[in-house]
PDB file of C-alpha atoms in Angstrom:
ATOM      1  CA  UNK L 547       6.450 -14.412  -0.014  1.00 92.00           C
ATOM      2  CA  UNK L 548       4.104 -12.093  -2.118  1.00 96.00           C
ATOM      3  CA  UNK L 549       2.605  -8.648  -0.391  1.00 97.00           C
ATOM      4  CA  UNK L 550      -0.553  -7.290  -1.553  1.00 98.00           C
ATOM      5  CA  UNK L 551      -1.583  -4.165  -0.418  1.00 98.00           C
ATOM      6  CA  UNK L 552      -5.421  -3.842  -0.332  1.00 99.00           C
ATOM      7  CA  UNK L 553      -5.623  -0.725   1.147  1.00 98.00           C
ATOM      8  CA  UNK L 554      -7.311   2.558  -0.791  1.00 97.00           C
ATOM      9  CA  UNK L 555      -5.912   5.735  -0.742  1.00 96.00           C
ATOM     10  CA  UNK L 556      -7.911   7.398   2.180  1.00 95.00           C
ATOM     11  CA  UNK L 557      -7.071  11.062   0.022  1.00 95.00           C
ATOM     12  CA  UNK L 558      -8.253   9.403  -3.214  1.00 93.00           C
ATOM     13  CA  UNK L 559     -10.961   6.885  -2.668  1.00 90.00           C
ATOM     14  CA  UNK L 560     -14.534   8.446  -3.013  1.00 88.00           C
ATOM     15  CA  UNK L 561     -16.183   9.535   0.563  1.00 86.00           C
ATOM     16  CA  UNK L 562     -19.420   6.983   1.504  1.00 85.00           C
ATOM     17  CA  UNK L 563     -22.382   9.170   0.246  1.00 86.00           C
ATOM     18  CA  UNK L 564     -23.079  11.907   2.625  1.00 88.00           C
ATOM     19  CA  UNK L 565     -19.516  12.626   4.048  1.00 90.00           C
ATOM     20  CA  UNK L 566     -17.349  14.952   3.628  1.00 92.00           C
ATOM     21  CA  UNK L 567     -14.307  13.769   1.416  1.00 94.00           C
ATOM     22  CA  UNK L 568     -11.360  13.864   3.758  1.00 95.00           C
ATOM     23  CA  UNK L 569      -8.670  16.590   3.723  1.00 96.00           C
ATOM     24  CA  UNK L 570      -4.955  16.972   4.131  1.00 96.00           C
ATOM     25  CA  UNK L 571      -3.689  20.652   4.582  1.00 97.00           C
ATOM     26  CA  UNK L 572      -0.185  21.759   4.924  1.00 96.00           C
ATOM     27  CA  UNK L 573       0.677  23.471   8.080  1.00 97.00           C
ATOM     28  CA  UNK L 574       4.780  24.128   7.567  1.00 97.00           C
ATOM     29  CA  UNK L 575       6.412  23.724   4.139  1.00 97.00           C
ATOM     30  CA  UNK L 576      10.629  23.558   3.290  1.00 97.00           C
ATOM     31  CA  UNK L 577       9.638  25.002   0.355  1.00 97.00           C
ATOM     32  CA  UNK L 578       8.270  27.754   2.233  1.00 97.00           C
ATOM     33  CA  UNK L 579      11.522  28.090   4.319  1.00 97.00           C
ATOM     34  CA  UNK L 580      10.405  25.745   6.959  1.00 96.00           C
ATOM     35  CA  UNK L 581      12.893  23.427   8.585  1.00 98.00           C
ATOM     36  CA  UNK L 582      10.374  20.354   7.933  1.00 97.00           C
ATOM     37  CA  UNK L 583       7.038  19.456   6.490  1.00 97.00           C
ATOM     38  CA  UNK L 584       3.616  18.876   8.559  1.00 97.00           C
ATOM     39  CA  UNK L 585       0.420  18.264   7.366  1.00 97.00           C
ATOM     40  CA  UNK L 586      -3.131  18.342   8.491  1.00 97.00           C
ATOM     41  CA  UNK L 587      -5.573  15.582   8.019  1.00 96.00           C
ATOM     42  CA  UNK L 588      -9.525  15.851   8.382  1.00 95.00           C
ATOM     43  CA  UNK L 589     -11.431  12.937   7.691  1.00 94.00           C
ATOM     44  CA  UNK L 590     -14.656  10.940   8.729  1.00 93.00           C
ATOM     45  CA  UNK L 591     -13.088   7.744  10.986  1.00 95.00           C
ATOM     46  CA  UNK L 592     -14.869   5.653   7.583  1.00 94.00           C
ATOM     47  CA  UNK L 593     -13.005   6.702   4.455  1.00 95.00           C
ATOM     48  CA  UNK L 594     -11.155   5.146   3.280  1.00 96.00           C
ATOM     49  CA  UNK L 595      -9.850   1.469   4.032  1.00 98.00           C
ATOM     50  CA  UNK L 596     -11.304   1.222   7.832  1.00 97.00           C
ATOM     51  CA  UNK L 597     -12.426  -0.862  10.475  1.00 98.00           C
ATOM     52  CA  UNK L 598     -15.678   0.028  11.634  1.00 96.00           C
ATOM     53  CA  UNK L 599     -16.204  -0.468  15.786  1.00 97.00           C
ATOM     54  CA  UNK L 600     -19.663  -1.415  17.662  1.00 97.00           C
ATOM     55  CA  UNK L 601     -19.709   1.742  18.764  1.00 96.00           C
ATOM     56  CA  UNK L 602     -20.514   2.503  15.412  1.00 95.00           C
ATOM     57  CA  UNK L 603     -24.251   0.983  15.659  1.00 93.00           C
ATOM     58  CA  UNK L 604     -24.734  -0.061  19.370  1.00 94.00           C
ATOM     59  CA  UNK L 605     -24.712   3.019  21.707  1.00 95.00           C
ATOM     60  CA  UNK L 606     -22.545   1.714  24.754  1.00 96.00           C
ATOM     61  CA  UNK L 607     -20.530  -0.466  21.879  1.00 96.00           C
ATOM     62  CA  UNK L 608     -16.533  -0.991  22.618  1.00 97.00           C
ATOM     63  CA  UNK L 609     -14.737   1.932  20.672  1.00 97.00           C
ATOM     64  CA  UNK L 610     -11.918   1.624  18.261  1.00 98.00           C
ATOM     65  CA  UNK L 611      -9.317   2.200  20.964  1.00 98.00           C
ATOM     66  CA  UNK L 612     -11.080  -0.946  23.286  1.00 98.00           C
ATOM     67  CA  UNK L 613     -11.143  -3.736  20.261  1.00 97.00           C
ATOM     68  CA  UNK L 614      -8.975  -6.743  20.497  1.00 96.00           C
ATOM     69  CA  UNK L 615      -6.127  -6.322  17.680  1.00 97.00           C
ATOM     70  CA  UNK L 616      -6.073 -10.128  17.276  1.00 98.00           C
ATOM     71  CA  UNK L 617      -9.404  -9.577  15.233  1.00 98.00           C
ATOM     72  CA  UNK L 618      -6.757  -7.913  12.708  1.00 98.00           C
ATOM     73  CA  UNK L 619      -3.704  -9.663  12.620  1.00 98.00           C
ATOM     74  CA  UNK L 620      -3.873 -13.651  11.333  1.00 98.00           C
ATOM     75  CA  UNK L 621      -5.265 -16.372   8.883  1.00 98.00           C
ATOM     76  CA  UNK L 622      -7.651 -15.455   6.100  1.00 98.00           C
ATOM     77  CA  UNK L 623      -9.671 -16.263   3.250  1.00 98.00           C
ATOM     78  CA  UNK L 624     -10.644 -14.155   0.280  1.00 98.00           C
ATOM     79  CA  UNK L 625     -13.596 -15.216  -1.611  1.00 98.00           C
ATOM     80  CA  UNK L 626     -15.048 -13.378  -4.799  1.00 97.00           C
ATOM     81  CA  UNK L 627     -19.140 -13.717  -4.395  1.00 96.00           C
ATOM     82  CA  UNK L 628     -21.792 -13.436  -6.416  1.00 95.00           C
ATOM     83  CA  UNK L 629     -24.264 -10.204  -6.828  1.00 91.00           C
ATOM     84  CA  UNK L 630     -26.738 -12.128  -4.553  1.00 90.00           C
ATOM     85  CA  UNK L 631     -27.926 -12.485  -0.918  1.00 91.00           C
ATOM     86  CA  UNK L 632     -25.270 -15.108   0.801  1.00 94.00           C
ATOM     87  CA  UNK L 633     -26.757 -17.441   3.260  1.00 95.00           C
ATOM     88  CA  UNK L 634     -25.529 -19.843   5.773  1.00 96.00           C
ATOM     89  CA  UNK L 635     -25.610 -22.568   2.924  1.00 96.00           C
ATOM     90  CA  UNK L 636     -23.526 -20.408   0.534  1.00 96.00           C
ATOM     91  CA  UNK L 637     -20.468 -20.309   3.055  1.00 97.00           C
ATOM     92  CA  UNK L 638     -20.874 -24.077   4.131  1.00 97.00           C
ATOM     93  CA  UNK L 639     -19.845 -24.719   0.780  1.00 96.00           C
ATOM     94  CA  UNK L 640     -16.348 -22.747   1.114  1.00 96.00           C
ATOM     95  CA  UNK L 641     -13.451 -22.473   2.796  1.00 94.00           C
ATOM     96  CA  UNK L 642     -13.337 -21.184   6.118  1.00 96.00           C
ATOM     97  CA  UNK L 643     -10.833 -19.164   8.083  1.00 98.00           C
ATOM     98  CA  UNK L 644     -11.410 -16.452  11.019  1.00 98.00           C
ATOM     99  CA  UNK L 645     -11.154 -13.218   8.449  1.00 99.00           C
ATOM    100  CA  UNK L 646     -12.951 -13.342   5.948  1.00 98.00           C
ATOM    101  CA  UNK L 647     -13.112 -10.992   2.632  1.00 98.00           C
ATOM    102  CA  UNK L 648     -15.647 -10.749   0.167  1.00 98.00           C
ATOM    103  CA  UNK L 649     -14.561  -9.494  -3.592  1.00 97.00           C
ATOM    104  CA  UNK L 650     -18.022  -8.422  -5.066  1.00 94.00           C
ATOM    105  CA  UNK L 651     -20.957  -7.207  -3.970  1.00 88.00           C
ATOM    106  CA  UNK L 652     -23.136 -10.279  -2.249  1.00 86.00           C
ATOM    107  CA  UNK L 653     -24.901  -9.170   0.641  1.00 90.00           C
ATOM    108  CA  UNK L 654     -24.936 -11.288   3.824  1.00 93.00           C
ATOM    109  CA  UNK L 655     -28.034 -12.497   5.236  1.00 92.00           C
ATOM    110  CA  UNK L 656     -28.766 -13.013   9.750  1.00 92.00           C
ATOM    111  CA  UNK L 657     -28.317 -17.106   8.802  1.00 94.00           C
ATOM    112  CA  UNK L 658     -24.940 -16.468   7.208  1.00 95.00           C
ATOM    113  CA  UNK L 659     -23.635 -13.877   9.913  1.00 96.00           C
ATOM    114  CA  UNK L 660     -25.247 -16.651  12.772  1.00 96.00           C
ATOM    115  CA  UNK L 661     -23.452 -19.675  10.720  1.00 97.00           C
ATOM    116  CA  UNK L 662     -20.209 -17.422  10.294  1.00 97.00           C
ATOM    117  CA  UNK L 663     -20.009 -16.443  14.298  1.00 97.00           C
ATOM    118  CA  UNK L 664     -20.411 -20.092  15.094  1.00 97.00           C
ATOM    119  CA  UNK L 665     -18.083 -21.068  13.157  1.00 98.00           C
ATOM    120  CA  UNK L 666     -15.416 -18.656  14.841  1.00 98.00           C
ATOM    121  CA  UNK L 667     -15.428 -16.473  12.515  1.00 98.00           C
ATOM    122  CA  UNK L 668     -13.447 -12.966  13.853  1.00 98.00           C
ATOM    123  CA  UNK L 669     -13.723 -10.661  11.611  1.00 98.00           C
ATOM    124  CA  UNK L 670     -15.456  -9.809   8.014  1.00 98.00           C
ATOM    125  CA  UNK L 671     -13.932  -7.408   5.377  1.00 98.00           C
ATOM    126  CA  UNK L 672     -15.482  -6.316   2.049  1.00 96.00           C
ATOM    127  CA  UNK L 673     -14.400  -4.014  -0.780  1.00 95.00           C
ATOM    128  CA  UNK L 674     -17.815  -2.526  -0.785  1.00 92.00           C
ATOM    129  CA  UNK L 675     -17.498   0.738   1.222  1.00 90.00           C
ATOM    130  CA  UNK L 676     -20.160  -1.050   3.737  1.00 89.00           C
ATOM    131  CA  UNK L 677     -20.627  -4.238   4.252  1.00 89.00           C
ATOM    132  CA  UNK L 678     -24.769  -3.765   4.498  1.00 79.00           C
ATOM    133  CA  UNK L 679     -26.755  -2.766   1.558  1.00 70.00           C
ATOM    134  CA  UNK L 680     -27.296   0.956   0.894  1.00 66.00           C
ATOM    135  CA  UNK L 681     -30.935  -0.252   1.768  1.00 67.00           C
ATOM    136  CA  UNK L 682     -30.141  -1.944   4.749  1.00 71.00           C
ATOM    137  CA  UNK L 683     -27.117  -0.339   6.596  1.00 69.00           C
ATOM    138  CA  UNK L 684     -28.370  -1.221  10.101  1.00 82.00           C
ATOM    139  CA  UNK L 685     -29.322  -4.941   9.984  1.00 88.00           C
ATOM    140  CA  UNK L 686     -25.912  -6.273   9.439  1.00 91.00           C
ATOM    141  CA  UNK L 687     -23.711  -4.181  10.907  1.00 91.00           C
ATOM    142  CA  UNK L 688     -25.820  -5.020  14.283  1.00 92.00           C
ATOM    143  CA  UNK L 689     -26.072  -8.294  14.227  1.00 93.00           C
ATOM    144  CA  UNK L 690     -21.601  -8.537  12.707  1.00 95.00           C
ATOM    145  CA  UNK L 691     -20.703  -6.023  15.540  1.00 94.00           C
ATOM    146  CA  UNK L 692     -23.104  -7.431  18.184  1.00 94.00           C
ATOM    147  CA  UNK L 693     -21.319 -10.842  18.355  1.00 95.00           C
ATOM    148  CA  UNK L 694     -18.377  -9.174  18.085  1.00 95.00           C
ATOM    149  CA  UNK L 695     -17.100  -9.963  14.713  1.00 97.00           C
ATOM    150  CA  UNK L 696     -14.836  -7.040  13.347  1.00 97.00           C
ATOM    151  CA  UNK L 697     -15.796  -5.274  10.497  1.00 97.00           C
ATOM    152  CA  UNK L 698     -13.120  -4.043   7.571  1.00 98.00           C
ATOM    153  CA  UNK L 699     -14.676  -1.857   4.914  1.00 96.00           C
ATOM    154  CA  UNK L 700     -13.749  -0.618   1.482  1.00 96.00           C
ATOM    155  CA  UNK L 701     -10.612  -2.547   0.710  1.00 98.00           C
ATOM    156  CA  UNK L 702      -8.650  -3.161  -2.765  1.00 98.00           C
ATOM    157  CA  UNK L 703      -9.267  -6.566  -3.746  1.00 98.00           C
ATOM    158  CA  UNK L 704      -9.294  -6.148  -7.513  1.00 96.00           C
ATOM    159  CA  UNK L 705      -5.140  -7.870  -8.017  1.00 96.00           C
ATOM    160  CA  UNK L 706      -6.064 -10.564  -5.485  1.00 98.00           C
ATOM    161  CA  UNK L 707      -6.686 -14.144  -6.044  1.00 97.00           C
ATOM    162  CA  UNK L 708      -9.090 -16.303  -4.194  1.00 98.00           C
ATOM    163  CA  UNK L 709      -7.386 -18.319  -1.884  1.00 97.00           C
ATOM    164  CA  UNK L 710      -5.795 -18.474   1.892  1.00 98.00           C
ATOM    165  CA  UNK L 711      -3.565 -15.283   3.108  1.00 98.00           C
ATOM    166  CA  UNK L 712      -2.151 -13.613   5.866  1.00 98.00           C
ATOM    167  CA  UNK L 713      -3.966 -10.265   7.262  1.00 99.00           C
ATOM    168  CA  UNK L 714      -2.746  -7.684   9.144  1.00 99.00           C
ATOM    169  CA  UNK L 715      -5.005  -4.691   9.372  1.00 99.00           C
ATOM    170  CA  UNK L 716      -4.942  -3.016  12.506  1.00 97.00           C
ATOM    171  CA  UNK L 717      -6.978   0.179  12.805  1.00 98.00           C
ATOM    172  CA  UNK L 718      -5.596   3.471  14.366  1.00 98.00           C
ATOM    173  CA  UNK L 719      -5.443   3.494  17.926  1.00 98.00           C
ATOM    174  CA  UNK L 720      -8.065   6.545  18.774  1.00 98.00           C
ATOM    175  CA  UNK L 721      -9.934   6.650  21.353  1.00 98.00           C
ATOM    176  CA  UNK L 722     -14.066   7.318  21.809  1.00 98.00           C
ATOM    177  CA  UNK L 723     -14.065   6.823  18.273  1.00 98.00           C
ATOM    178  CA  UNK L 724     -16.592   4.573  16.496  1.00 97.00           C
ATOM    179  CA  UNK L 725     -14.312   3.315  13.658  1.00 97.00           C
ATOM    180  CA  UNK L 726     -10.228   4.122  12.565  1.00 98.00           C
ATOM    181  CA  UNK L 727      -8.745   4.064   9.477  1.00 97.00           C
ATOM    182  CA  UNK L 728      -6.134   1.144   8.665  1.00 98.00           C
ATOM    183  CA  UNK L 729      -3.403  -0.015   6.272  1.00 98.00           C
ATOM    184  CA  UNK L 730      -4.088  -3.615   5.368  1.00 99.00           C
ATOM    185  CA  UNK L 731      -2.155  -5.806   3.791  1.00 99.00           C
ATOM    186  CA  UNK L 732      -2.403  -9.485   2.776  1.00 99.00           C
ATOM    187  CA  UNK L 733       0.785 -11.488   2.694  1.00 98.00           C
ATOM    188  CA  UNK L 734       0.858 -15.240   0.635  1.00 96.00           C
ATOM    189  CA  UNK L 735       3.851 -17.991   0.473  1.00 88.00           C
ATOM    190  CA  UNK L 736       3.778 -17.124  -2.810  1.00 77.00           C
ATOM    191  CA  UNK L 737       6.544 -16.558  -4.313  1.00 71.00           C
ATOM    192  CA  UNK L 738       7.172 -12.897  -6.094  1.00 64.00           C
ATOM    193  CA  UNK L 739       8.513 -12.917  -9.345  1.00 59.00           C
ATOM    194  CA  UNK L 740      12.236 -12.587 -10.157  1.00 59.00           C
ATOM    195  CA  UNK L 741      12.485  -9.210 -12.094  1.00 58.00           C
TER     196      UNK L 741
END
């Protein structure tokens, strides 16, 4: 078994343009004579590795806290795409499994979200830090979180081979709020080399 873990650093990964970059502060320090350590955090629900909820883009959307977690935990498929708009056609062509996550920066077009939702697709990740254009934010993340389809945003695919994996990203538990970060990891049969 071989673990990969595509999560970023929510401290160290850059903020989406326009947020804040998030923030951990210490409260208590030992080193300060404490009796324990406690930190902190600030952060925008989207830095990070995160899962993005409708709530996000459709006003009475489910919030982060009302989302299935079998959307998170299960069979995947990581594919590296082209630099180009991916149609229905494009996936046809590939494998299939309910999570799907895209290494590169193809954008997905309404016949490949349609195709991917009838197809049972449950959830979408990318290692973009959205998975619309910077052009076209609203469009996909609609039409993705409309039908239902989970969305997982900014992940660490770099060390990752194409192929078949098991996900398990389940987002922070909070509720009213429109996304959560997450730890995600892949896990293969794989075998890890002997050191």
């Amino acid at each position: 078994m071989k673990i990969y873990d595509i999560s970023r650093d929510l401290i160290k990964s850059l903020p989406y343009p326009g947020d804040e970059p998030p923030r951990l502060r210490a409260v208590h320090r030992m080193k300060d004579g404490e009796s324990y350590n406690l930190s902190r955090l600030e952060t925008s629900m989207h830095a990070g590795t995160h899962v993005d909820a409708p709530l996000h883009f459709i006003a009475d959307g489910k919030d982060i806290a009302a989302m299935s977690l079998s959307a998170f935990v299960g069979e995947c498929v990581v594919l590296t795409v082209p630099k180009t708009p991916l149609d229905a056609m494009y996936f046809m062509k590939r494998p299939f499994a309910p999570r799907i996550l895209l290494h590169g920066k193809g954008q997905l077009t309404e016949s490949a979200i349609g195709y991917l939702y009838n197809q049972g697709c449950v959830l979408i990740g990318t290692d973009s830090q959205s998975i619309g254009s910077y052009s076209d934010e609203l469009s996909v993340h609609v039409a993705l979180l409309g039908y239902g389809v989970a969305v997982l945003e900014n992940l660490e695919l770099r060390n990752v081979p194409d192929g078949r994996y098991m996900l398990y990203a389940a987002p922070l538990k909070i509720s009213g709020a429109e996304g959560a970060p997450c730890r995600a990891v892949l896990i293969s049969d794989e075998e890890e080399p002997q050191a």
